[in-house]
Short mmCIF file of C-alpha atoms in Angstrom, two decimals:
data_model
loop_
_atom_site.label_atom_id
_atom_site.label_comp_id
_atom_site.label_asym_id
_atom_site.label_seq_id
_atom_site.Cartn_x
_atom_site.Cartn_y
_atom_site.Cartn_z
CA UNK A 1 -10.48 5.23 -25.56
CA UNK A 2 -10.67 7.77 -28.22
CA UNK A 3 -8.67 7.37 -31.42
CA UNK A 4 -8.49 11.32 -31.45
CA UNK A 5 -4.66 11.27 -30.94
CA UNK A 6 -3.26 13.59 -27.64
CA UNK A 7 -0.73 15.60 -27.05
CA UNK A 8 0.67 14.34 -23.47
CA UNK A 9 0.37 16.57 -20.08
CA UNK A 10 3.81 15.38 -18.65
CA UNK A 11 5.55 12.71 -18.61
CA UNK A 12 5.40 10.32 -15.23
CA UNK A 13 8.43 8.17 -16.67
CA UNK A 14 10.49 11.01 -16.59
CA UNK A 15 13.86 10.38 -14.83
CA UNK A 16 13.23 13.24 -12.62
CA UNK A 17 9.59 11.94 -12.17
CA UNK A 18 10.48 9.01 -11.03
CA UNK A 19 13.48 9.60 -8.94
CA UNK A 20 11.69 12.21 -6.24
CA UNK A 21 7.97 12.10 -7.14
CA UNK A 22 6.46 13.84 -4.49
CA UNK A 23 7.90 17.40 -5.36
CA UNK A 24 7.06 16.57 -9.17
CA UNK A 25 3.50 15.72 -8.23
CA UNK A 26 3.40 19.06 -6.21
CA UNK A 27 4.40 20.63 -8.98
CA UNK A 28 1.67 19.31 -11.39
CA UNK A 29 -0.61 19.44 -8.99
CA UNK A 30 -0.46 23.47 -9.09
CA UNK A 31 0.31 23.49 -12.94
CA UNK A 32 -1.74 21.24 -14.36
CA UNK A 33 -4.48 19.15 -11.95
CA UNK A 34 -6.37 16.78 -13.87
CA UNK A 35 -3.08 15.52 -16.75
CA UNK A 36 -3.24 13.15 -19.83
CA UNK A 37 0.09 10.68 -20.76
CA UNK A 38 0.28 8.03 -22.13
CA UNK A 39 1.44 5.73 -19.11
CA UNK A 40 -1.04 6.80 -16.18
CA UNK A 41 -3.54 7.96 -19.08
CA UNK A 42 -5.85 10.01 -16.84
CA UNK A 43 -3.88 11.33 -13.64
CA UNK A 44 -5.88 13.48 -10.89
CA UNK A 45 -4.15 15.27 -8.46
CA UNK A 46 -6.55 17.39 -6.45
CA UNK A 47 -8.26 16.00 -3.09
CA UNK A 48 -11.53 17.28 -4.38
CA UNK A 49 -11.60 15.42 -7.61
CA UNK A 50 -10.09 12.40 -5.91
CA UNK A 51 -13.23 12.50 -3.57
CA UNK A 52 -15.41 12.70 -6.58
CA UNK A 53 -14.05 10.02 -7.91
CA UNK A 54 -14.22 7.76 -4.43
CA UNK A 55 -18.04 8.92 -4.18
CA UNK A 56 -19.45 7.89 -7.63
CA UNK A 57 -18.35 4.42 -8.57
CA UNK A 58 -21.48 4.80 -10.79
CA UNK A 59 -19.30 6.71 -12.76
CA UNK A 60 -15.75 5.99 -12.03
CA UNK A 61 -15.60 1.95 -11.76
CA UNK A 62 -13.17 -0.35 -10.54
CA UNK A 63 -13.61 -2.73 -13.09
CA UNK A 64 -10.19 -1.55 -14.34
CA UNK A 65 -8.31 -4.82 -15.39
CA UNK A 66 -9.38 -7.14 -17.40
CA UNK A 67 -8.82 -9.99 -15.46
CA UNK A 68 -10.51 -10.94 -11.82
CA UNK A 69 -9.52 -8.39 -9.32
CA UNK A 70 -11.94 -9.69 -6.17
CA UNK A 71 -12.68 -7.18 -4.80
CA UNK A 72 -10.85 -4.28 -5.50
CA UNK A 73 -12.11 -4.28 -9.40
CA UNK A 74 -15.40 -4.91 -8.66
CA UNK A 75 -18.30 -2.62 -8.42
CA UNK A 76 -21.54 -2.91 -6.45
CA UNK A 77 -23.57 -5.19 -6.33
CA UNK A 78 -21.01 -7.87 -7.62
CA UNK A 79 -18.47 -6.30 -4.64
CA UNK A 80 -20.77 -5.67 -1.55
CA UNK A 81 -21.05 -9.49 -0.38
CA UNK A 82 -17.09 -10.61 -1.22
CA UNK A 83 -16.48 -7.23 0.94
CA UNK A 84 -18.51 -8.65 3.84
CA UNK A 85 -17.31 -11.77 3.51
CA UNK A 86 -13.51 -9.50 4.07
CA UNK A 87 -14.13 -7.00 7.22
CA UNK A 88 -14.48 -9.64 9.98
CA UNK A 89 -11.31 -10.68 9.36
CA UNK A 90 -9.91 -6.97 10.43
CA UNK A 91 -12.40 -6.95 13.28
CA UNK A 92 -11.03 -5.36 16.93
CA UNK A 93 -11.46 -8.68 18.13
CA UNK A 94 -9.59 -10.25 14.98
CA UNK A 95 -6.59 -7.09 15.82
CA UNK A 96 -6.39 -7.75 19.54
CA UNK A 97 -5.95 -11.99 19.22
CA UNK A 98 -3.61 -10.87 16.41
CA UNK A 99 -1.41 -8.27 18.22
CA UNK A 100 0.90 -10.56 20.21
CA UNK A 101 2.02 -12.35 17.35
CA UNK A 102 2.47 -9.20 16.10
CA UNK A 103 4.48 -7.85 18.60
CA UNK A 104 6.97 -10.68 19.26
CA UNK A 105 7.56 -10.64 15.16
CA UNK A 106 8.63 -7.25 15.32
CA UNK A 107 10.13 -6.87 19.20
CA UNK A 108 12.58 -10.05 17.46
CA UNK A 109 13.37 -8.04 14.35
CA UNK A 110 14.21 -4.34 16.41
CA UNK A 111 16.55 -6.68 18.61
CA UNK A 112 18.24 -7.98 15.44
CA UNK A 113 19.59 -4.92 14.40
CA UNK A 114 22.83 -3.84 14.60
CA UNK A 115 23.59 -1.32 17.58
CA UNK A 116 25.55 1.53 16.22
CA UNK A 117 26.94 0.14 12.86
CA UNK A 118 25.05 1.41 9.25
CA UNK A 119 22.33 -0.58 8.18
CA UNK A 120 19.79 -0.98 5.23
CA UNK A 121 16.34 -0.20 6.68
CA UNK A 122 14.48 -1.40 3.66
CA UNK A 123 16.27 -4.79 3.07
CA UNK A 124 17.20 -5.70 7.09
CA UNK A 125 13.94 -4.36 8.51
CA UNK A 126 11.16 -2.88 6.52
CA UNK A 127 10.56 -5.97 4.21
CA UNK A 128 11.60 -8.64 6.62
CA UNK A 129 8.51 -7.38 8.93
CA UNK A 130 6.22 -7.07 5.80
CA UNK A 131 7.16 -10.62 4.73
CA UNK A 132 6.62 -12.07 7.96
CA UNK A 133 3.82 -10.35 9.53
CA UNK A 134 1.69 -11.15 6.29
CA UNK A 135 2.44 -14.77 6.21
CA UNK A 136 1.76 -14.91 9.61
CA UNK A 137 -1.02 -13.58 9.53
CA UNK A 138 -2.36 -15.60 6.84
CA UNK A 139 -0.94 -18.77 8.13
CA UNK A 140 1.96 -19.38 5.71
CA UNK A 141 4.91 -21.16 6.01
CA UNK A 142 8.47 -19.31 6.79
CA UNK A 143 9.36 -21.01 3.78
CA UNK A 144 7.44 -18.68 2.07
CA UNK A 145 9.50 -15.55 3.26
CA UNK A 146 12.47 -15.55 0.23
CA UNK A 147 10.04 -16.67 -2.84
CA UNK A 148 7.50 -13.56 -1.80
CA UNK A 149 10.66 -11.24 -1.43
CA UNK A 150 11.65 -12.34 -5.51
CA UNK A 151 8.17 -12.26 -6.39
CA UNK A 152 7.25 -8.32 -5.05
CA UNK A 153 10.57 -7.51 -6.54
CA UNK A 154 9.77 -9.18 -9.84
CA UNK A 155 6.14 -8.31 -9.98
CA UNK A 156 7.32 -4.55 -9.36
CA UNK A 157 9.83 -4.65 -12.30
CA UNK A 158 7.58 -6.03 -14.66
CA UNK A 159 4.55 -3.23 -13.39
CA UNK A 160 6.97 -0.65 -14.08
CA UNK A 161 8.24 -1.82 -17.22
CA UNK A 162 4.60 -2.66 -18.40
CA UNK A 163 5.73 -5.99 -19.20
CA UNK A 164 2.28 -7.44 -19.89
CA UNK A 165 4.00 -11.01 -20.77
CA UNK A 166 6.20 -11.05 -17.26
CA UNK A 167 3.37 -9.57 -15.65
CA UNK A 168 1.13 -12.61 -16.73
CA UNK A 169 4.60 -14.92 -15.74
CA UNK A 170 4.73 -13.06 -12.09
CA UNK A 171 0.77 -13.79 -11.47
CA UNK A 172 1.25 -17.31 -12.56
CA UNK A 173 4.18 -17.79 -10.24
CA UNK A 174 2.22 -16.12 -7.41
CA UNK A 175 -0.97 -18.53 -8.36
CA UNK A 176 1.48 -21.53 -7.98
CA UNK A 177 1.73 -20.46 -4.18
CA UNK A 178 -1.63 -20.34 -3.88
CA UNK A 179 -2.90 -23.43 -5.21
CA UNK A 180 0.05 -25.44 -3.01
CA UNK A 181 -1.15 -23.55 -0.13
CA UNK A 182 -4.61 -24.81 -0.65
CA UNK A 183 -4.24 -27.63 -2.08
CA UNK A 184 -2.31 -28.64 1.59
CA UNK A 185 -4.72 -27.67 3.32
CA UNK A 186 -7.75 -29.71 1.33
CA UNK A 187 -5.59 -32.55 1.53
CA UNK A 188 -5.10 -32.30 5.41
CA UNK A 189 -8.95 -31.84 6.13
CA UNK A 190 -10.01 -31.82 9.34
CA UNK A 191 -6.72 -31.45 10.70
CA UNK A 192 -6.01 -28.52 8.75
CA UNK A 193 -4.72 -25.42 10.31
CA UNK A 194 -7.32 -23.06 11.59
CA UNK A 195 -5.68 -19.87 10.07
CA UNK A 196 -6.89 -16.76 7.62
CA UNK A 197 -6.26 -18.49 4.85
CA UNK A 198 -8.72 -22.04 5.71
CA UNK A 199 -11.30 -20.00 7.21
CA UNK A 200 -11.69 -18.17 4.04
CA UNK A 201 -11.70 -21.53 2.09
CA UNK A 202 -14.43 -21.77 3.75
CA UNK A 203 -16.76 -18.91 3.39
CA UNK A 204 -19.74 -18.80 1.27
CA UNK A 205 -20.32 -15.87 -1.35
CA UNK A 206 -23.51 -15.51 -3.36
CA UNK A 207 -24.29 -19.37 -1.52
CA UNK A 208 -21.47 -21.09 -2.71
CA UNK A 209 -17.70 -21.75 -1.42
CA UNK A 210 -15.11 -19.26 -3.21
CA UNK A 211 -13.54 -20.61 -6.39
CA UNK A 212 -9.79 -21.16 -6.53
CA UNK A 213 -9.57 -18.20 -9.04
CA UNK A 214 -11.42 -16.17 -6.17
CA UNK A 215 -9.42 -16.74 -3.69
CA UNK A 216 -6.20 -16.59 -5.63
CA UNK A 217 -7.32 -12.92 -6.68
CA UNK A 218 -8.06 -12.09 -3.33
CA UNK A 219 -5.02 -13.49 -1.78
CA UNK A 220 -3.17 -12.20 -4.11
CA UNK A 221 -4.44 -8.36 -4.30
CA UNK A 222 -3.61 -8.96 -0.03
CA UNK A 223 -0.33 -9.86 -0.53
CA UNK A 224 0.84 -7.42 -2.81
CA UNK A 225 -0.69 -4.47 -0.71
CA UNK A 226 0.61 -5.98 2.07
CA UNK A 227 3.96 -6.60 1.57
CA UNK A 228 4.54 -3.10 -0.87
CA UNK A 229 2.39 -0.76 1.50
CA UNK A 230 3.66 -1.79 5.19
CA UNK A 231 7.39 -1.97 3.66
CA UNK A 232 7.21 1.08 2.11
CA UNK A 233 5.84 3.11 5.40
CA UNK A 234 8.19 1.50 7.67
CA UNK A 235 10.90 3.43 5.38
CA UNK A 236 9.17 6.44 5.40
CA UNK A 237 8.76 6.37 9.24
CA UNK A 238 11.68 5.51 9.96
CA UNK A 239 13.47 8.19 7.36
CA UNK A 240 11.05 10.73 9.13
CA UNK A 241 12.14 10.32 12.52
CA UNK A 242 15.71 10.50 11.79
CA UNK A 243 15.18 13.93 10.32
CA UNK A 244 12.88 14.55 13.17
CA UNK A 245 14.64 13.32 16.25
CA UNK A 246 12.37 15.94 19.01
CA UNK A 247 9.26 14.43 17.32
CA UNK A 248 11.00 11.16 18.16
CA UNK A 249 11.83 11.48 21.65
CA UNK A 250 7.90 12.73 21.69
CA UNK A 251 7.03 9.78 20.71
CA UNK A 252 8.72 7.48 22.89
CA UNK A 253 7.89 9.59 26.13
CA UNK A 254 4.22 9.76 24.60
CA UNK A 255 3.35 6.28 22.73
CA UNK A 256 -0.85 7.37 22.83
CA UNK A 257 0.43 10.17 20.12
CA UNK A 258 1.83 7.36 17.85
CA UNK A 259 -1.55 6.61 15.45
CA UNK A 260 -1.68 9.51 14.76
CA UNK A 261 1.69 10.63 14.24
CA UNK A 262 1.90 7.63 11.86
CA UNK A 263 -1.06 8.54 9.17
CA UNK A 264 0.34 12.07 9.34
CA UNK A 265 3.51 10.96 8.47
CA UNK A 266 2.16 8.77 5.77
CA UNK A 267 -0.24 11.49 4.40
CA UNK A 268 3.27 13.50 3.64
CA UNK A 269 5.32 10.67 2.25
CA UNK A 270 2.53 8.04 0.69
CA UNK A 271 3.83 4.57 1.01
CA UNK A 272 0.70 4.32 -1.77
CA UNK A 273 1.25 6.00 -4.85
CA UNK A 274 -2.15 5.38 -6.48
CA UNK A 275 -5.09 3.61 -8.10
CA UNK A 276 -6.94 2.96 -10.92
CA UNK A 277 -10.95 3.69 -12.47
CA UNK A 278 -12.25 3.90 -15.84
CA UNK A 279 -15.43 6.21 -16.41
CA UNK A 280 -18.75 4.74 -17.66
CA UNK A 281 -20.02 7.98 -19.24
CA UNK A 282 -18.67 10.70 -20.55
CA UNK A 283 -17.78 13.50 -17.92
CA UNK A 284 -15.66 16.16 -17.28
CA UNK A 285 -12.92 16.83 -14.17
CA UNK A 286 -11.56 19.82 -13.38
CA UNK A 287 -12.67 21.35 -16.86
CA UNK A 288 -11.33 18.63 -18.85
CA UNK A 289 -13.71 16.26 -21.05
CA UNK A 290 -13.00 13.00 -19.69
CA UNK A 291 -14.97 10.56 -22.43
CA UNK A 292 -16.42 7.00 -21.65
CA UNK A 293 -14.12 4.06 -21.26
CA UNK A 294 -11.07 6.39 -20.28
CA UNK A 295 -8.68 5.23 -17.38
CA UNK A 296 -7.77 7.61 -14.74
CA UNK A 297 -5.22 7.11 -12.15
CA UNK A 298 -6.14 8.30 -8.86
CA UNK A 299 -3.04 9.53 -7.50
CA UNK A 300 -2.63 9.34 -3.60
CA UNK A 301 0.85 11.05 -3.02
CA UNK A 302 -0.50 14.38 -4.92
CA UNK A 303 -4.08 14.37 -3.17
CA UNK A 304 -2.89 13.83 0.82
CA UNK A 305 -0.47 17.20 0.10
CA UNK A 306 -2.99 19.32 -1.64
CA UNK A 307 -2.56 23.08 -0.05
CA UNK A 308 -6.55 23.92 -0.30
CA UNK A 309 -6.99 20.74 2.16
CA UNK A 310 -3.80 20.90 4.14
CA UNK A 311 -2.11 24.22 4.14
CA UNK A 312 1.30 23.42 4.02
CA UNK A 313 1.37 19.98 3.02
CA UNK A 314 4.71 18.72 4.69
CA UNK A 315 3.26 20.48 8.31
CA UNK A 316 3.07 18.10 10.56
CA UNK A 317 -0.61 18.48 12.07
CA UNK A 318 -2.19 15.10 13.27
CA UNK A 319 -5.48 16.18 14.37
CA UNK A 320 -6.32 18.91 12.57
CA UNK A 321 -5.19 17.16 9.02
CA UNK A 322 -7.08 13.61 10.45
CA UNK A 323 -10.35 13.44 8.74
CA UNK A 324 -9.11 14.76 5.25
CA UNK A 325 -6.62 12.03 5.61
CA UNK A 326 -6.64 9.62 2.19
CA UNK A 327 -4.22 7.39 3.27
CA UNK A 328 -6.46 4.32 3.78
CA UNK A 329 -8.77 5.43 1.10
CA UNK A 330 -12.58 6.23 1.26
CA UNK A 331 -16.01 5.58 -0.29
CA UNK A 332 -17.06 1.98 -0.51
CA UNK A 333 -13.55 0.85 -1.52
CA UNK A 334 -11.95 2.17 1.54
CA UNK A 335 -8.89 -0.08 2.27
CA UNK A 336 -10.75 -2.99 4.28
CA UNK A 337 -6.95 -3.96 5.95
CA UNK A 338 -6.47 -0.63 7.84
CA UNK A 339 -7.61 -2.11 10.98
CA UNK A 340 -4.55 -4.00 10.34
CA UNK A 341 -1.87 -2.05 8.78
CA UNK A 342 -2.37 0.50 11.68
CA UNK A 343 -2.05 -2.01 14.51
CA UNK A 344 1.32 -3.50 13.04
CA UNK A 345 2.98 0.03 12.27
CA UNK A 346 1.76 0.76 15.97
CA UNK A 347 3.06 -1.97 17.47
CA UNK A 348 6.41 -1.89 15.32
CA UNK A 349 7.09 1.59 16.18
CA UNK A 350 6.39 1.03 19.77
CA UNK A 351 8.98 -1.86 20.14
CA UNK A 352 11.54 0.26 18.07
CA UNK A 353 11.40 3.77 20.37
CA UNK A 354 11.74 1.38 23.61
CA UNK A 355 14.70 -0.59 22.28
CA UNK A 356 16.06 2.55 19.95
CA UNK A 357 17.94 5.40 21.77
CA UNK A 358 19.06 7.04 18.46
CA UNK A 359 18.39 7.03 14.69
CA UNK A 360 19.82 8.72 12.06
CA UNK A 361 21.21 8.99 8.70
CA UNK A 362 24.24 6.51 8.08
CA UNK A 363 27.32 8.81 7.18
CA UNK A 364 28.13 7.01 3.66
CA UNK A 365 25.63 6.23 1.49
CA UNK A 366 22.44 8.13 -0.09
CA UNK A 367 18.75 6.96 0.53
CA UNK A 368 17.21 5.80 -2.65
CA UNK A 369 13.57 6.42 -3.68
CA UNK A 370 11.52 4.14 -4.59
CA UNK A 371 10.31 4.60 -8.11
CA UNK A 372 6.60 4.39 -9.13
CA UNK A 373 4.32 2.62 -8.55
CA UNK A 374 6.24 2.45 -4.90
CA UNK A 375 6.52 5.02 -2.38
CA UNK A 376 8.94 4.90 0.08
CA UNK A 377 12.33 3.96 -0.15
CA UNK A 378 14.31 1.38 -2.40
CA UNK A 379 17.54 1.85 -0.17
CA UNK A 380 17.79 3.47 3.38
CA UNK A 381 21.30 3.87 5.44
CA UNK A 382 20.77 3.92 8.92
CA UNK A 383 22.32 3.81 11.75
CA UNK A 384 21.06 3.41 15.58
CA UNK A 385 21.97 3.35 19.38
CA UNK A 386 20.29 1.37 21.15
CA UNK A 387 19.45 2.09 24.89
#
């Protein structure tokens, strides 16, 4: 980074930032599209330069952190076969033989809520399906459910807070799971269980078996999109239908519409805030000299609501607004766990309009944001009817 010293854009730690970001990322979006600070460094709001970036990894790379990031910070041709090794495991084939399990996990939490008394959606529903759809997908214990809860939590904190010595103290925690969950299943052999997590144990990359750091780093950049990303657009859903209740009733006479419905409703609200690249060269964005070795944040929640792309960005328009759609990503680091994400908030939101007669706001209480680099909701009152 240049020693030249700046004069910052904005500020994205501002309490009024933080505390509703999507109008303030509107707002910068129009005023000032490609910003410097000192937090998110380079921040792009536009859909076009976002797709720039997603297009030219040549120029824009991955390789963010400096620590292994399989294979989210890696850049062909060190990504392409860890990334081949990934897809089969979001196959159709993988999604159908998963979608039972799926469906009982969430069909049991809709018919633990409470019928017509307030409720927190975040804490009683949308992270108790995140924690236990991941870990049973993977193939991890129940045990696992209250230490990953602490540990998102924890791990969010210290993000936020730019903690670099609790980060380091979260990862190691998180690499303590890890190696007991392998080290169980080395020990059991044969007899282990044939889940997610043996069968990639077991896969060969560049002809030889993943390392323990390998799979750690990939386990672990799973988890934490899993568990922050499918909690946070539960909330969202959820918060939308509520203010929506004709779209709702829509919905449940019309379950087809619901894929649909969902992305657009997450292309409003991002459940996603953002990523990360560094350029390799110098270049400039949206007339701005950008020089070599720069990090730029590649902000999702600005880029799904940009007017030249969408029109209005909070009109509701599945079809039309589909292919411009950024909520899984694109390029060559397009999110490889859609396949997934969009057959669990499917499946959830089918077993919650058949069981759910009403939603809506609880009377006391205010929803709480979720504060960056969250989307969502940190607190949701609710309250339902069941039919």
């Amino acid at each position: 980074m240049s020693d030249a010293p700046r004069k910052p854009d904005w500020n994205p730690r501002n309490e009024a930032v933080l505390k509703n970001q999507i109008p303030a990322y509107d707002a910068m979006r129009a005023q000032c599209p490609v910003a410097w600070s000192d937090f998110q460094h380079w921040t792009l709001f536009r859909h076009d330069d976002v797709m720039r970036v997603l297009k030219d990894h040549q120029t824009f790379s991955s390789a963010v952190s400096s620590h292994l990031s399989v294979p989210n910070g890696m850049d062909p041709p060190e990504h392409t076969p860890y990334r081949q090794v990934i897809e089969p495991y979001f196959s159709q084939q993988a999604m159908s033989e998963f979608e039972p399990t799926c469906r009982n996990i969430a069909r049991n939490l809709v018919n633990s809520l409470p019928d017509g008394q307030p409720f927190d959606v975040v804490e009683k529903f949308s992270r108790a399906f995140a924690l236990q759809i991941q870990c049973a997908f993977m193939g991890w214990p129940d045990s696992l459910h209250e230490p990953l809860r602490e540990w998102v939590l924890k791990n969010h904190r210290a993000t936020l807070a730019r903690d670099r010595q609790a980060m380091a103290e979260v990862a190691r925690e998180f690499d303590g799971y890890i190696h007991d969950l392998l080290e169980t299943r080395r020990q059991a052999g044969a007899k282990a269980p044939r889940d997610v997590t043996t069968s990639l144990m077991e896969e060969i990359v560049n002809g030889h078996a993943m390392t323990d750091e390998e799979l750690t780093s990939l386990l672990r950049n799973w988890t934490v999109g899993e568990l922050s990303t499918i909690s946070s657009s539960v909330s969202i859903l959820l918060s939308y239908l509520a203010e929506h209740p004709d779209l709702k009733q829509s919905l449940a006479n019309d379950t087809v519409a619901l894929p649909d419905a969902i992305d657009e409703i997450l292309r409003m609200d991002a459940p996603l805030m953002s990523n990360r690249r560094i350029t390799t060269r110098d270049v400039e964005v949206g007339g701005r000299s950008i020089p070599a070795g720069e990090k730029i944040t590649i902000l999702w929640a600005s880029a799904n609501r940009d007017e030249k792309v969408f029109g209005d960005p909070d009109a509701f328009c599945p079809q039309r607004n589909r292919d411009q759609n950024l909520l899984y990503g694109a390029g060559i680091h397009v999110c490889p766990g859609a396949p997934l994400a969009r057959m669990e908030l499917r499946v959830l939101m089918e077993e919650f309009l058949f069981a759910v007669d009403t939603l809506e706001p609880a009377p006391e209480g205010q929803p709480e944001r979720a504060i960056f680099p969250t989307g969502g909701f940190s607190y949701l009152p609710t309250i339902i009817g069941k039919r």
